[in-house]
Coordinates of C-alpha atoms in Angstrom, one line a residue:
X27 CA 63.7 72.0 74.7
X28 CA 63.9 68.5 76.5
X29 CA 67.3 67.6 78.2
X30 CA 68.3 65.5 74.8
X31 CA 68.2 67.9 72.8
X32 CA 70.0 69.7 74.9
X33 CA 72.6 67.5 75.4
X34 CA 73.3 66.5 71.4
X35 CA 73.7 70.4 70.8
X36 CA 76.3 70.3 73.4
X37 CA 77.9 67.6 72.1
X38 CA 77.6 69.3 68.5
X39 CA 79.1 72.0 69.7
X40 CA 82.2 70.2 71.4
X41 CA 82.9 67.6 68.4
X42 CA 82.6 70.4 65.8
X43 CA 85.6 72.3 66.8
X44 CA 89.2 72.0 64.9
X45 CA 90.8 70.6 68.0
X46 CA 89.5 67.3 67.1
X47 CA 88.6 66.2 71.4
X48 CA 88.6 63.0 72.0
X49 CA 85.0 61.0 73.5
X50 CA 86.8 61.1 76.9
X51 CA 87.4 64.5 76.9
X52 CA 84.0 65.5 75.4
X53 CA 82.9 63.1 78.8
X54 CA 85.5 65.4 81.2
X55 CA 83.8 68.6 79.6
X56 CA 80.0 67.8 79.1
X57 CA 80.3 65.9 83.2
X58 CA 78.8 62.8 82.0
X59 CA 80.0 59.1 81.1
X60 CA 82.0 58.1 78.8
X61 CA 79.7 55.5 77.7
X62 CA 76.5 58.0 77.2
X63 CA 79.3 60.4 75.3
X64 CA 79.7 57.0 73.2
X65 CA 76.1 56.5 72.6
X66 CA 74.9 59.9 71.8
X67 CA 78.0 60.0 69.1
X68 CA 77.5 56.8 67.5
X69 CA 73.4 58.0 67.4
X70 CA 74.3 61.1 65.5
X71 CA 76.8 59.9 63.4
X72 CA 73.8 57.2 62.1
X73 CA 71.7 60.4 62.2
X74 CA 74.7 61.6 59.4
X75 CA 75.1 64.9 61.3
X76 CA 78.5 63.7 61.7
X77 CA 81.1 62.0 59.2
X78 CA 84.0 60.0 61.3
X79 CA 87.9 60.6 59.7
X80 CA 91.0 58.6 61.3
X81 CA 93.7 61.2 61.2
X82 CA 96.2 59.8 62.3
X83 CA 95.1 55.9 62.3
X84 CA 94.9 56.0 67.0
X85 CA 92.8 59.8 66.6
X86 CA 89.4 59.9 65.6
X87 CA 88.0 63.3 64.0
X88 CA 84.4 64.1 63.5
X89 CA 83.6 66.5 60.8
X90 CA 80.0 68.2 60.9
X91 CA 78.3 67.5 58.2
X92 CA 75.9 70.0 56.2
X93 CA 72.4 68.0 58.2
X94 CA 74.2 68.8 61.2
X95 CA 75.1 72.2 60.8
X96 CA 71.0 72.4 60.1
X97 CA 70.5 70.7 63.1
X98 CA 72.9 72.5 65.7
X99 CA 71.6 76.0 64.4
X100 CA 68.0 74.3 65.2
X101 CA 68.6 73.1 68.2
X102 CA 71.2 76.5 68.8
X103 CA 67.5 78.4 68.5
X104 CA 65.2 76.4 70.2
X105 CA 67.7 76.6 72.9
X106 CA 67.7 80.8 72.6
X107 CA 63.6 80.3 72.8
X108 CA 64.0 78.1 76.0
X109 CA 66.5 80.4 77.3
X110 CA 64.6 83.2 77.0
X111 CA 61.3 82.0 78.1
X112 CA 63.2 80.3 81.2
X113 CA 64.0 84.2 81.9
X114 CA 61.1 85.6 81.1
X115 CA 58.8 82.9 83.9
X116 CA 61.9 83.0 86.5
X117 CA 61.5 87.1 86.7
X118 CA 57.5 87.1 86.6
X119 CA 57.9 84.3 89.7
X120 CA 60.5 86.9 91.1
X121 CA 58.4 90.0 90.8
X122 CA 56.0 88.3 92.5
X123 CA 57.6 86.7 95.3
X124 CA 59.1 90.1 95.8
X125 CA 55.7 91.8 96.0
X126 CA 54.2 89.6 98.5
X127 CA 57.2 89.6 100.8
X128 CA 57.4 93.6 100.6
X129 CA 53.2 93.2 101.6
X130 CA 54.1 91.2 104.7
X131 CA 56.7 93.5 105.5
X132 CA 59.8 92.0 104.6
X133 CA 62.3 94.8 104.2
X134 CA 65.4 92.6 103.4
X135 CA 66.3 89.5 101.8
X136 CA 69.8 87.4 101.2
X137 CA 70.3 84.6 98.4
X138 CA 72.0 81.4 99.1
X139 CA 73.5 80.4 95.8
X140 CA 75.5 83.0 93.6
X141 CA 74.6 81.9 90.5
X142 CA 72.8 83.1 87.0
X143 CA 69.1 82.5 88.8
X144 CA 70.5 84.7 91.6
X145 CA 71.0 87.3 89.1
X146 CA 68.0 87.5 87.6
X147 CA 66.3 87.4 91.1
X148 CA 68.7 90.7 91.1
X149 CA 67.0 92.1 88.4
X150 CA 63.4 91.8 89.7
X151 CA 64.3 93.0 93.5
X152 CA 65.9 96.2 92.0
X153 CA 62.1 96.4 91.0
X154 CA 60.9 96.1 94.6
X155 CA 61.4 97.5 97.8
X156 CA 63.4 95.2 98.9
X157 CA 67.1 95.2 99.8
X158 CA 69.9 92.4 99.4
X159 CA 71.7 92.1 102.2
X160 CA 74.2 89.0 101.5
X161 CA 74.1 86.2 99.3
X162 CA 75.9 83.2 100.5
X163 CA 77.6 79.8 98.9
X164 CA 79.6 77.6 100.4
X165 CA 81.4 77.0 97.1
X166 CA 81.9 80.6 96.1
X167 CA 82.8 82.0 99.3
X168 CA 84.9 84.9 99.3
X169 CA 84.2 86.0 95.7
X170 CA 82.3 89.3 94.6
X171 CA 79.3 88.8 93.3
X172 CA 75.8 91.2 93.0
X173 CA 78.3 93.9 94.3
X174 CA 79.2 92.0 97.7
X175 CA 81.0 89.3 98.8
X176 CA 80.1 85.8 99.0
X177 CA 79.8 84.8 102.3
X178 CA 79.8 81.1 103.9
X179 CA 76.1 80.2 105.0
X180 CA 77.7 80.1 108.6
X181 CA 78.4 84.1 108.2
X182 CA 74.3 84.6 107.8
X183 CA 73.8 84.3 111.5
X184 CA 75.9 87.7 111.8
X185 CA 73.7 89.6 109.1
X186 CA 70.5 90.7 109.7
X187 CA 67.8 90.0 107.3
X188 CA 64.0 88.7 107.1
X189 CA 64.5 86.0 104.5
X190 CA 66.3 84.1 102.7
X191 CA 65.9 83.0 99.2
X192 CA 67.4 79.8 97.8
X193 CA 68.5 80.6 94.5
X194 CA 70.5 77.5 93.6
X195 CA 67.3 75.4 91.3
X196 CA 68.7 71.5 92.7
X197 CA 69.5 72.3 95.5
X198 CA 66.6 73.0 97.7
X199 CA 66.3 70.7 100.2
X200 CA 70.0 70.5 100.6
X201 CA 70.1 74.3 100.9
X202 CA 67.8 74.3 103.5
X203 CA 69.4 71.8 105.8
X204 CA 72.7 73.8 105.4
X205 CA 71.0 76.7 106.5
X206 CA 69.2 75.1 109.5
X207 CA 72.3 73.7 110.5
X208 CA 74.0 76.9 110.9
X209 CA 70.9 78.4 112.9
X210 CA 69.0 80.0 110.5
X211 CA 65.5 79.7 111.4
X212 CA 63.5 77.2 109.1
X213 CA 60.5 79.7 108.6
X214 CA 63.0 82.6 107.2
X215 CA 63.9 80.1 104.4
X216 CA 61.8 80.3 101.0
X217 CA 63.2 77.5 98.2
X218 CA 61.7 79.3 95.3
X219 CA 61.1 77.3 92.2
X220 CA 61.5 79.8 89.0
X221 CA 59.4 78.4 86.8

């Protein structure tokens, strides 16, 4: 599934609703400009997945039409193939990782970034003999997550472990500057790509 795609099923999925949102708020929602919100509509609208109603004459309401309820269900399972292929490479690469880092005698590992890759990294190193010590994120600090608390990155030079996996997919290089800034040593650091 290519990030278009992706995009005009989540702007299906928004417009489709009774509550009738406006472009702007369909923007606010998706996190993306008002003027690509704009575009995309007026490109499926020609596309006729969409018919355009002005109830009252200032409010605009799409209504899906029957083409593009055949295209959101299409693009609704292309998205379940990608979704479930993404999960499928993302705990192989896991497994993996895991495997070799038991082999060189890691025996404990924390996440920085509590988020869905972080759990399915969960799911492969309940697999392996390794043991999750901590998972920090400087945005979700304080909240339970994997059955511990989210800790800031500057708390990992208080916890003892022998790596630490970068969990959050843009955020590599940024991750790893964090982490070296609060003393974590650059060669405990692993920026795994999941697929």
């Amino acid at each position: 599934m290519n990030f278009e795609d992706l995009r005009t099923l989540k702007i299906l999925e928004e417009l489709e609703g009774p509550h009738a949102p406006s472009q702007r708020d369909v923007a606010r929602s998706l996190d993306i400009s008002l003027g690509l919100v704009n575009a995309f509509v007026k490109r499926l609208v020609q596309k006729g997945y969409f018919k355009v109603t002005t109830i009252p004459r200032n409010r605009v309401k799409y209504i899906l039409t029957p083409k593009g309820m055949a295209e959101k269900t299409r693009l609704t399972c292309e998205y379940i193939q990608y979704s479930i292929q993404f999960y499928k490479r993302a705990r192989e690469r896991f497994s993996a990782l895991f495997s070799e880092l038991a082999a060189q005698g890691v025996k404990s590992v924390a996440f920085y970034g509590a988020n869905e890759l972080s759990e399915i990294a969960s799911v492969s190193l309940v697999e392996s003999k390794l043991s999750l010590v901590a998972v920090a994120d400087p945005e979700k600090a304080g909240k339970h997550f994997l059955g511990l608390v989210v800790a800031d990155p500057a708390f990992l030079l208080s916890t003892r472990f022998d790596r630490i996996i970068v969990t959050d997919p843009g955020a590599g290089a940024q991750a790893s500057a964090t982490l070296e800034a609060v003393g974590v040593p650059v060669e405990k650091i692993l920026v795994v790509d999941p697929v």
